[in-house]
Short mmCIF file of C-alpha atoms in Angstrom, two decimals:
data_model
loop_
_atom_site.label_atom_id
_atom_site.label_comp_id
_atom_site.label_asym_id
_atom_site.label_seq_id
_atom_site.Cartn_x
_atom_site.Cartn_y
_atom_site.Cartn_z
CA UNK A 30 0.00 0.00 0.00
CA UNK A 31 3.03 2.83 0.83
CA UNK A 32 4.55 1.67 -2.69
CA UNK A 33 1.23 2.70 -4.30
CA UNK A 34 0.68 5.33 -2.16
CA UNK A 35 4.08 6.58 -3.17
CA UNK A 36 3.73 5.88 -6.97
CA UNK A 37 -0.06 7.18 -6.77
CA UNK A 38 -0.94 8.70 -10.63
CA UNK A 39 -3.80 10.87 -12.16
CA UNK A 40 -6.23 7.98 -11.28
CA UNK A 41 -6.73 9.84 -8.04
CA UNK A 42 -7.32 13.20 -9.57
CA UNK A 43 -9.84 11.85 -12.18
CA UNK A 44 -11.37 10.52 -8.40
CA UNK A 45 -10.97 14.12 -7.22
CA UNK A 46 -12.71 15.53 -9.96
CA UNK A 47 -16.00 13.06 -10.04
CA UNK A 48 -16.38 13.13 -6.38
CA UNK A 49 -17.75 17.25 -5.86
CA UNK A 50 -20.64 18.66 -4.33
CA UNK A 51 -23.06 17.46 -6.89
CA UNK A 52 -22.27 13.85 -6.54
CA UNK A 53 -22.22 14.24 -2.63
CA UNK A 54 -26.09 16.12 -2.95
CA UNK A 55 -27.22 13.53 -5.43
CA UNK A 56 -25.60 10.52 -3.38
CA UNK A 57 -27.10 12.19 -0.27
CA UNK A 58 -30.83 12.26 -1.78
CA UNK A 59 -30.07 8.98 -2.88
CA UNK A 60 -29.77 7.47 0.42
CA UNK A 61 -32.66 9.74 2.01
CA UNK A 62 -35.16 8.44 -0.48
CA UNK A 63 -34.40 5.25 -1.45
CA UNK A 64 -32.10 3.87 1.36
CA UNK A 65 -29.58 1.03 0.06
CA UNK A 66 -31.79 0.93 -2.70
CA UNK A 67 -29.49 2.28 -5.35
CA UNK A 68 -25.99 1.63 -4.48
CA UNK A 69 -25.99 -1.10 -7.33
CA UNK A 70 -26.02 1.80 -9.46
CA UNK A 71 -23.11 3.60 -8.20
CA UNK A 72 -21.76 0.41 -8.82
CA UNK A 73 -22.20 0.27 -12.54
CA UNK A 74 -21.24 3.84 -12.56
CA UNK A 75 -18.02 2.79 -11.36
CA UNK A 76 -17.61 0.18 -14.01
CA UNK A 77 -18.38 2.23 -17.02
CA UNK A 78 -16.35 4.82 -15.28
CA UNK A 79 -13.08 2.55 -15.04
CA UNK A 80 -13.94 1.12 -18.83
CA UNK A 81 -13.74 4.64 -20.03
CA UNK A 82 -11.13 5.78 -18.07
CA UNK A 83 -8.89 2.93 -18.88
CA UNK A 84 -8.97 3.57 -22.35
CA UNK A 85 -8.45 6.90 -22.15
CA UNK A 86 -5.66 6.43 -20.10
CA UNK A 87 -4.15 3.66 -22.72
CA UNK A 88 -5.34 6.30 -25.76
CA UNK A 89 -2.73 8.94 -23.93
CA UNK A 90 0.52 6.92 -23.46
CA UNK A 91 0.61 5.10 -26.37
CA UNK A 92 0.01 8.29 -28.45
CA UNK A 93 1.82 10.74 -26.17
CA UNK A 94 -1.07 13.16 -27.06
CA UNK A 95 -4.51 14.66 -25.66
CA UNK A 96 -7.76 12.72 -26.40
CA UNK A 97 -9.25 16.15 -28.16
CA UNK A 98 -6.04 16.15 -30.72
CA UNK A 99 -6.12 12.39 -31.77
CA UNK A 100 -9.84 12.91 -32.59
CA UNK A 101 -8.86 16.07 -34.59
CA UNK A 102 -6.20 14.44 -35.95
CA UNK A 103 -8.39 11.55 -37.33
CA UNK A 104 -10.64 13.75 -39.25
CA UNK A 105 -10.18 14.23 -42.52
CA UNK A 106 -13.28 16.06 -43.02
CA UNK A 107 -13.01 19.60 -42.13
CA UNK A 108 -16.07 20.77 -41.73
CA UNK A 109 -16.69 17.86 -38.74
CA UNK A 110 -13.05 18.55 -37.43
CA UNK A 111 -14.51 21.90 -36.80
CA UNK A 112 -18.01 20.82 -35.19
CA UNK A 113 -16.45 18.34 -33.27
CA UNK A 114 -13.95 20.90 -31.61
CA UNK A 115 -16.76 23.70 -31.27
CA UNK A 116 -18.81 20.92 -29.48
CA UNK A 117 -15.86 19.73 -26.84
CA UNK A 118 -15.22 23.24 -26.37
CA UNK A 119 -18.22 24.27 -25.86
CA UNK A 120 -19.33 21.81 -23.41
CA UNK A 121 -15.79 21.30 -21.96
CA UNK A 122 -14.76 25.11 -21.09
CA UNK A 123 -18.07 26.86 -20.94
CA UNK A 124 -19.47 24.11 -19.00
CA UNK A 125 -17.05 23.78 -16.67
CA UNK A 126 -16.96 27.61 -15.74
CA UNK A 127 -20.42 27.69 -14.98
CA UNK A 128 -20.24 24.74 -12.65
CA UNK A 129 -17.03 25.37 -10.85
CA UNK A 130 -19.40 27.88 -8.86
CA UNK A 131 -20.94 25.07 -7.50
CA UNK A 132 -17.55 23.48 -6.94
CA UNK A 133 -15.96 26.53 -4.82
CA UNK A 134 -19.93 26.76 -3.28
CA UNK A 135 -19.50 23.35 -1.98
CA UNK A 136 -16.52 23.79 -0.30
CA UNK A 137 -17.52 27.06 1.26
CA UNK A 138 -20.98 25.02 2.47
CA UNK A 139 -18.25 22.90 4.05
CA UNK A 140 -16.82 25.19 5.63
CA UNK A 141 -19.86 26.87 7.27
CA UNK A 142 -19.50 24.62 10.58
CA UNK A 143 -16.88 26.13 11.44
CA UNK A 144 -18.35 29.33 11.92
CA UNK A 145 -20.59 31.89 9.59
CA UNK A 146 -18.76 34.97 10.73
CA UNK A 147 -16.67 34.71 7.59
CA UNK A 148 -18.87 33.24 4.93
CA UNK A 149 -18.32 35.71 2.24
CA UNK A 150 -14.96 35.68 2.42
CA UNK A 151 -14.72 31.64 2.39
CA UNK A 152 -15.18 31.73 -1.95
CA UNK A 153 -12.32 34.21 -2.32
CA UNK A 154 -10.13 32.18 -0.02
CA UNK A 155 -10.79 28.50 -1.87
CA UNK A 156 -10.36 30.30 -4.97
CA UNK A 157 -7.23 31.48 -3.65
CA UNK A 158 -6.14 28.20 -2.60
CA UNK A 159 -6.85 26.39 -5.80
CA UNK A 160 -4.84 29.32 -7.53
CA UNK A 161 -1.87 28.79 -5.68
CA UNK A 162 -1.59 24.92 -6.43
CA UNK A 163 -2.59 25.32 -10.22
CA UNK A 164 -0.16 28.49 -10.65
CA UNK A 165 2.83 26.76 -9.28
CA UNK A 166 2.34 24.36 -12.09
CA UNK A 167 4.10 21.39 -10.86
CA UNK A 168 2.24 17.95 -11.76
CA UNK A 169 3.91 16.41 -8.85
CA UNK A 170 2.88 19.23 -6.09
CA UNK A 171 -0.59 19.30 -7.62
CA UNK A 172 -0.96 15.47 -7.56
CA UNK A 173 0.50 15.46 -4.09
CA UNK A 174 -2.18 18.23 -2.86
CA UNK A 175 -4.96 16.84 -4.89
CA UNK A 176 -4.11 12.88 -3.22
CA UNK A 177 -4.00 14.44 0.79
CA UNK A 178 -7.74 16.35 -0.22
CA UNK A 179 -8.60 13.23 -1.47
CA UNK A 180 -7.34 11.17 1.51
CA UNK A 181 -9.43 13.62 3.70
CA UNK A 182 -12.34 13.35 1.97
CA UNK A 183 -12.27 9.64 1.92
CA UNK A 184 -11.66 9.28 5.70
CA UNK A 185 -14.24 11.94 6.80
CA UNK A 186 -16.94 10.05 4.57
CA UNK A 187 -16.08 6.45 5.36
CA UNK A 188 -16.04 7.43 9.43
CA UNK A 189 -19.53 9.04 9.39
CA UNK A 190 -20.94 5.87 7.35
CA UNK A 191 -19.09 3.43 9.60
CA UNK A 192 -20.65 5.75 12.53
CA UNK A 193 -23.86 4.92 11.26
CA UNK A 194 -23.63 0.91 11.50
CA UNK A 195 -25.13 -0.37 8.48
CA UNK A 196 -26.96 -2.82 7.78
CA UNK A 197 -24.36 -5.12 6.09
CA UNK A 198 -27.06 -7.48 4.65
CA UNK A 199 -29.47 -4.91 3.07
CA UNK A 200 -26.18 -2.88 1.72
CA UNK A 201 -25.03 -6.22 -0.18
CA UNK A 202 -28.79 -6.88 -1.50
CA UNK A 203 -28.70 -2.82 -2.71
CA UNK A 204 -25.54 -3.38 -4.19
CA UNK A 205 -25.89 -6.41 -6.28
CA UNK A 206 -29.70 -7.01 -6.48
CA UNK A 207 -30.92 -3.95 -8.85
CA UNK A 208 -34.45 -2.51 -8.10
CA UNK A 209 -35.80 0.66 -9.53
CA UNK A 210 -38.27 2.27 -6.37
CA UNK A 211 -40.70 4.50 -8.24
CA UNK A 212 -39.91 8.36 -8.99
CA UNK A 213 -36.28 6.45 -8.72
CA UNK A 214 -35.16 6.90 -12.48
CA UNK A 215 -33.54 10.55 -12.61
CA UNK A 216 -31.40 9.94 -9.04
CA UNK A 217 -30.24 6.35 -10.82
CA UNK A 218 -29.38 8.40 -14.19
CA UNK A 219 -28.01 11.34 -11.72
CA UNK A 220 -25.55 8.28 -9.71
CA UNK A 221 -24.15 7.58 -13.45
CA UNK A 222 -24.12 11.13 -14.81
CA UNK A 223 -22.87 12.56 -11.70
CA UNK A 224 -19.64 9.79 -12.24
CA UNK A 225 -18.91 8.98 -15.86
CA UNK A 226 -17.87 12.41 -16.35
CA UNK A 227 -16.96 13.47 -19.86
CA UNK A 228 -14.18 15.89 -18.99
CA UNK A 229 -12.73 13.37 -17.03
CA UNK A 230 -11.87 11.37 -20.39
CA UNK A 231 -9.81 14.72 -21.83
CA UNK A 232 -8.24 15.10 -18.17
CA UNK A 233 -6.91 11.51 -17.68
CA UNK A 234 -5.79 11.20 -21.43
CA UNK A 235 -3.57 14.58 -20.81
CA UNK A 236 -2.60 13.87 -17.37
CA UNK A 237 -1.06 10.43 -18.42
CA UNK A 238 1.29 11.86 -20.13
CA UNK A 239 2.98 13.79 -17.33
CA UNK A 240 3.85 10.80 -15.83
CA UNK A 241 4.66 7.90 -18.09
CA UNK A 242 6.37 8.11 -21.26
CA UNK A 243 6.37 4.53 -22.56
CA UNK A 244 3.66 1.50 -23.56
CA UNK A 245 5.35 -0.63 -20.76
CA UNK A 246 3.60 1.77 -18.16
CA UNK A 247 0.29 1.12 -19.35
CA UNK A 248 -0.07 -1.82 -16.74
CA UNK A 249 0.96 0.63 -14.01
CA UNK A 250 -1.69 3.11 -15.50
CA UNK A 251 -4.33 0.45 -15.50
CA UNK A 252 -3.88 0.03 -11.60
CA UNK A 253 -3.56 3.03 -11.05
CA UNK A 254 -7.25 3.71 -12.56
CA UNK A 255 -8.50 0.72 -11.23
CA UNK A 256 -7.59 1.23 -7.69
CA UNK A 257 -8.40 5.23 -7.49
CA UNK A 258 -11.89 4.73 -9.18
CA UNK A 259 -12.94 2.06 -6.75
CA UNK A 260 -11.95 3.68 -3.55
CA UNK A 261 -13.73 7.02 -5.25
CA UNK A 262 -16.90 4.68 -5.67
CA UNK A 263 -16.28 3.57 -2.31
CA UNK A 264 -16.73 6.86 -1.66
CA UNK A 265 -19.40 7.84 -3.13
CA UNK A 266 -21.57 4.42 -1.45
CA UNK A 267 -20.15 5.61 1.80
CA UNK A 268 -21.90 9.28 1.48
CA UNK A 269 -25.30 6.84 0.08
CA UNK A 270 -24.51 4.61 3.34
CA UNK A 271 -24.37 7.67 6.08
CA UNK A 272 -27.76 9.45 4.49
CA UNK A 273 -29.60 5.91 4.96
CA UNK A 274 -29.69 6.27 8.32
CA UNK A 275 -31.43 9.83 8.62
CA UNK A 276 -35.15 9.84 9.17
CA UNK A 277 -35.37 13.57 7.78
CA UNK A 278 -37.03 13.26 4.59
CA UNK A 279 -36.00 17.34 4.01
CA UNK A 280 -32.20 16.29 3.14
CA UNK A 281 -30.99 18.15 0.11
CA UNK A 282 -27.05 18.33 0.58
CA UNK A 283 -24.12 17.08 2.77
CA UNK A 284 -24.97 19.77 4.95
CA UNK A 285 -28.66 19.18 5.69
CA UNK A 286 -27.28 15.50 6.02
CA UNK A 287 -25.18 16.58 8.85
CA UNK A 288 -27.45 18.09 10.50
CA UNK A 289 -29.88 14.82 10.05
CA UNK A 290 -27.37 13.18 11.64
CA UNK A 291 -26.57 15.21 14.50
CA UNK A 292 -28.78 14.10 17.13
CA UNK A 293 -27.80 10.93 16.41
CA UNK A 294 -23.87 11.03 16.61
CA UNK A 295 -23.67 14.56 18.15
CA UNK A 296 -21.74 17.75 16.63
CA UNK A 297 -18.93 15.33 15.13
CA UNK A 298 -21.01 14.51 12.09
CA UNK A 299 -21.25 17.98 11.51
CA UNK A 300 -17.86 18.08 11.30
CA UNK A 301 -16.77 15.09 9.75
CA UNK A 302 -19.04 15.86 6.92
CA UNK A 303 -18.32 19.52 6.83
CA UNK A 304 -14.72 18.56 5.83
CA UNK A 305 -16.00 16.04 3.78
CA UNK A 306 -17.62 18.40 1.16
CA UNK A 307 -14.75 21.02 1.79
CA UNK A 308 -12.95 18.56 0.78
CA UNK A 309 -14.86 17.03 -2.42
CA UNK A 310 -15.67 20.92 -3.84
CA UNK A 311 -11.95 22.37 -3.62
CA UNK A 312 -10.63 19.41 -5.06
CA UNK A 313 -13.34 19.80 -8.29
CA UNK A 314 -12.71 23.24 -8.26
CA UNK A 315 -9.23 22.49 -8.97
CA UNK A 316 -9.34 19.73 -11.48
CA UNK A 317 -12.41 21.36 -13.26
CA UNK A 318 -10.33 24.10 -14.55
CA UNK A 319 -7.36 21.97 -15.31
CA UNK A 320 -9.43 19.91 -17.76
CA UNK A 321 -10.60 22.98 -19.49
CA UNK A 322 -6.73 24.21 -20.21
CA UNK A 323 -5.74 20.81 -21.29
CA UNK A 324 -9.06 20.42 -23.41
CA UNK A 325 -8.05 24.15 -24.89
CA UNK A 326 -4.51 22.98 -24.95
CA UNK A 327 -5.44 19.71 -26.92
CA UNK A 328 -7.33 21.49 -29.56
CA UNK A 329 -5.74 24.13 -30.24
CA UNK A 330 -2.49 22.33 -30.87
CA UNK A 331 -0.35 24.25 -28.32
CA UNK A 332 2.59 23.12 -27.26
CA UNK A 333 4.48 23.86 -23.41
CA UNK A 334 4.46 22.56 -19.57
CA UNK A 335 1.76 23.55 -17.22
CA UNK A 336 3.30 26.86 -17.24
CA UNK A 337 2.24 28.25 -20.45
CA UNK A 338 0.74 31.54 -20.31
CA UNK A 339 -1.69 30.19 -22.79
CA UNK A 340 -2.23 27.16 -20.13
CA UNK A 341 -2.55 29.58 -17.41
CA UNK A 342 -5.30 32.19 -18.76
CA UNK A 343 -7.61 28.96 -19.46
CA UNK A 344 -7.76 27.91 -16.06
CA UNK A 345 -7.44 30.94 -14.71
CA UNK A 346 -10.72 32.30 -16.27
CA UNK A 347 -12.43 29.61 -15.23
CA UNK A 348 -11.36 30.22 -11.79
CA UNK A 349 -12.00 33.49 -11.49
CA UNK A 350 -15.57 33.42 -13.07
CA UNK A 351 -16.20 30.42 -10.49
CA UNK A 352 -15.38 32.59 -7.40
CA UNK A 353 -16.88 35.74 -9.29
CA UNK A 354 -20.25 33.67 -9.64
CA UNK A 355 -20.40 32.25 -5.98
CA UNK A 356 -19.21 34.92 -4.43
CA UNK A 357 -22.30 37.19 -5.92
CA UNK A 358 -24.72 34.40 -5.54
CA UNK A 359 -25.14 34.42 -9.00
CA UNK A 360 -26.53 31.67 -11.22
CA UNK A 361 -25.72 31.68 -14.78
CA UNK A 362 -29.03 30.00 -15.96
CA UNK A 363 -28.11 30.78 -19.75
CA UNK A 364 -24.65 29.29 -19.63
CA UNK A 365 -25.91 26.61 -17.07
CA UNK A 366 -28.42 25.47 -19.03
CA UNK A 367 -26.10 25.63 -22.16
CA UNK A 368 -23.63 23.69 -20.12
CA UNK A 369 -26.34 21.19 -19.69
CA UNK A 370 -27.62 20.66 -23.35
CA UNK A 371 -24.00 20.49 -24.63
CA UNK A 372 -22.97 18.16 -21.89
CA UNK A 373 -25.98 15.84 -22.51
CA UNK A 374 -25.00 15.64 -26.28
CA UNK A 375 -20.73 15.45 -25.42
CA UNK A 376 -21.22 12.32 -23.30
CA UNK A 377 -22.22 9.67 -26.01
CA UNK A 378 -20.23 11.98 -28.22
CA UNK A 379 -17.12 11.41 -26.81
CA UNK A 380 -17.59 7.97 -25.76
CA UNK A 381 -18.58 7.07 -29.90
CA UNK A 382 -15.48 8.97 -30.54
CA UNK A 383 -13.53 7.24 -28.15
CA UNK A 384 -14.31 3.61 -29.36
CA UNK A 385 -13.87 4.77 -32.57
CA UNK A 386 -10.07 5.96 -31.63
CA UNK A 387 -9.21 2.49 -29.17
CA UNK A 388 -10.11 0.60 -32.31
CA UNK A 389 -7.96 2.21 -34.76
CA UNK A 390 -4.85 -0.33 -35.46
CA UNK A 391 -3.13 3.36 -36.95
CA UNK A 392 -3.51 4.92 -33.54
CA UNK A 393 -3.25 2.48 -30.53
CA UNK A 394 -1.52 -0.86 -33.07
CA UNK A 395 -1.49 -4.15 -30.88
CA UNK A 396 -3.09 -1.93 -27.86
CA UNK A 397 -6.48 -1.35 -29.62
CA UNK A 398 -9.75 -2.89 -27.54
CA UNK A 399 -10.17 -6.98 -26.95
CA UNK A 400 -14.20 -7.75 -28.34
CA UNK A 401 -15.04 -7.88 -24.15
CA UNK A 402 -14.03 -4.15 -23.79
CA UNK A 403 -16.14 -3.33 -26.91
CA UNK A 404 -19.00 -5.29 -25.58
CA UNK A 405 -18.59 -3.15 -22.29
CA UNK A 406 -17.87 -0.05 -23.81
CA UNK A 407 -21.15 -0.30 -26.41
CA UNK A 408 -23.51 -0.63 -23.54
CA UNK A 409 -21.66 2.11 -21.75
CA UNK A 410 -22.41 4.16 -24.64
CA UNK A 411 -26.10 3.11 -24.88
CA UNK A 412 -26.15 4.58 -20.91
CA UNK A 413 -24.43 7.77 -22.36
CA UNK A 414 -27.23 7.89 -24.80
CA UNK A 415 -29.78 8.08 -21.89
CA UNK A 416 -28.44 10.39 -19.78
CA UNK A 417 -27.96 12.73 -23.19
CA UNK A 418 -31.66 12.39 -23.83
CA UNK A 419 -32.57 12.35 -19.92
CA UNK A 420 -30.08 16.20 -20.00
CA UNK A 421 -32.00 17.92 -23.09
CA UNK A 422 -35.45 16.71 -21.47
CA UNK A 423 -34.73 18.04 -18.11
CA UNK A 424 -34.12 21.81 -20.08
CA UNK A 425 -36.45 21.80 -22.36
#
């Protein structure tokens, strides 16, 4: 375990960035409503997940290149070069600056129990945090920082479940025994969605390449993924786990769910899951815009380390309009609700596009998918299909 602690790789930031305040509200209202119910769908979320991550991963060392500028590169057709860089874009950057306010929102929310005196000033100071570890622009230091957050997170969110004492029975019957409760279909789509994140794909395929240079690291890379995305899923059942045992049907968030759990396990719940979700929204609003520079980085061809200036105005716009929009209280519903049509459509998008690359003998030669990681990664896509039509229903 210290050798893979010490050799950890972007497995756990790809963890980092899936596990924010929207999967620990929608994992909360999971466990309110349905109880156990639905962990077996966290646990096909972190299947596809690790499919899609894993060949992601495998699409970035063997090509030494981001998983926007292998797609580009594979399109002869100009006109669909363009669409297809418009629409990860789109989606990718503008997306992710109008939800990295709920990122830097969700840590502030965590930090709210430990006082309110301040809580105007707690958005300035996580974007100020997350500045300092992206503008230093070391991958080890920002792997490092990202890997303690996530250590945090996972110990503070694993205590408060264990806290709860489960029952171990009924968890391994809503784990492995699928049900669908009725008015149960948008939180099951929400567990996937909120998971199999499609900037993830452009983060892990770019952050890959930081650390290994070769094809004989991809076995290192696959454990890496493997390993990170289960203990993130672990995680995530954990937060599903601790909001079981509330009997307060009004639980919206992590911090409604500490309060639920308060009078049961006294003012250390509040706590534990205060740091919990300061824990899951600073590490997002880190990694969210990272993605978006290497997405920009990826399609526009530009070469140079993390310290680019290029590099740095990406992320740093997205930054600053993150703080900017939670500090004001301000919701973007025109760019949110762009986010969410373009999001919806990039999902199965990018997974198409993705098979499409791993089975390319030009691109990926004796590495390209088996016929079992095609049959997984087809019905992955067919999910992705869903949740595209479940994203345009919701807005329109």
């Amino acid at each position: 375990m210290f050798k893979w602690i010490k050799n950890i790789g972007p497995g756990t930031l790809v963890a980092a960035a899936f596990i924010g305040p929207g999967t620990v509200t929608i994992c909360t209202k999971a466990g309110v409503q349905f109880g156990y119910g639905l962990l077996w769908a966290m646990l096909l979320s972190i299947i596809a997940t690790i499919v899609l991550q894993e060949m992601a991963a495998r699409t970035g060392i063997v090509t030494q290149k981001g998983l926007a500028e292998v797609i580009k590169s594979q399109m002869a057709n100009v006109l669909l070069r363009n669409l297809a860089i418009f629409l990860i874009l789109g989606a990718i950057v503008i997306g992710n600056a109008a939800y990295e306010a709920g990122n830097i929102s969700g840590a502030a929310l965590g930090m709210q129990v430990f006082g309110k005196e301040l809580i105007a000033f707690y958005p300035i100071l996580i974007g100020c945090i997350a500045f300092m570890v992206l503008f230093i622009g070391n991958y080890k230091i920002l792997e490092r920082s990202l890997v303690a957050l996530v250590l945090v997170m996972s110990i503070s969110f694993l205590i408060t479940a264990i806290l709860t004492k489960p029952d171990i029975l009924a968890m391994l019957k809503g784990t492995f025994i699928p049900t669908i409760p009725e008015n149960s279909i948008f939180i099951i789509i929400g567990l996937i969605g909120t998971t199999v994140v499609p900037y993830n794909l452009f983060l892990h395929a770019s952050l890959v390449k930081e650390k290994w240079k070769t094809k004989e690291d991809l076995a290192s890379a696959r454990k890496d993924t493997f390993i990170s995305i289960i203990l993130g899923g672990i995680v995530s059942m954990a937060i599903i786990v601790a909001a079981t045992a509330t009997t307060n049907g009004n639980i919206a968030n992590a911090f409604d769910l500490a309060k639920g759990l308060e009078p049961l396990y006294g003012e250390y719940a509040k706590y534990l899951l205060g740091i919990g979700l300061f824990a899951a929204g600073i590490t997002s609003a880190i990694t969210a815009p990272l993605a978006a520079a290497y997405v920009a980085k990826s399609c526009f061809g530009w070469k140079g380390t993390l310290k680019d200036y290029r590099f740095r105005i990406v992320w740093a716009i997205i930054l600053v309009l993150g703080v900017v929009f939670s500090s004001l209280q301000f919701k973007p519903v025109e760019v949110i609700t762009f986010a969410q049509v373009a999001n919806g459509l990039l999902l199965p998008i990018v997974a198409i596009f993705l098979v499409w690359i791993v089975n390319k003998t030009t691109i990926l030669g004796s590495y390209k998918n088996t016929l079992f990681q095609n049959i997984l990664a087809i019905t992955i896509i067919l999910i992705a299909i869903m949740l595209g039509i479940k994203g345009i229903y919701v807005v329109f």
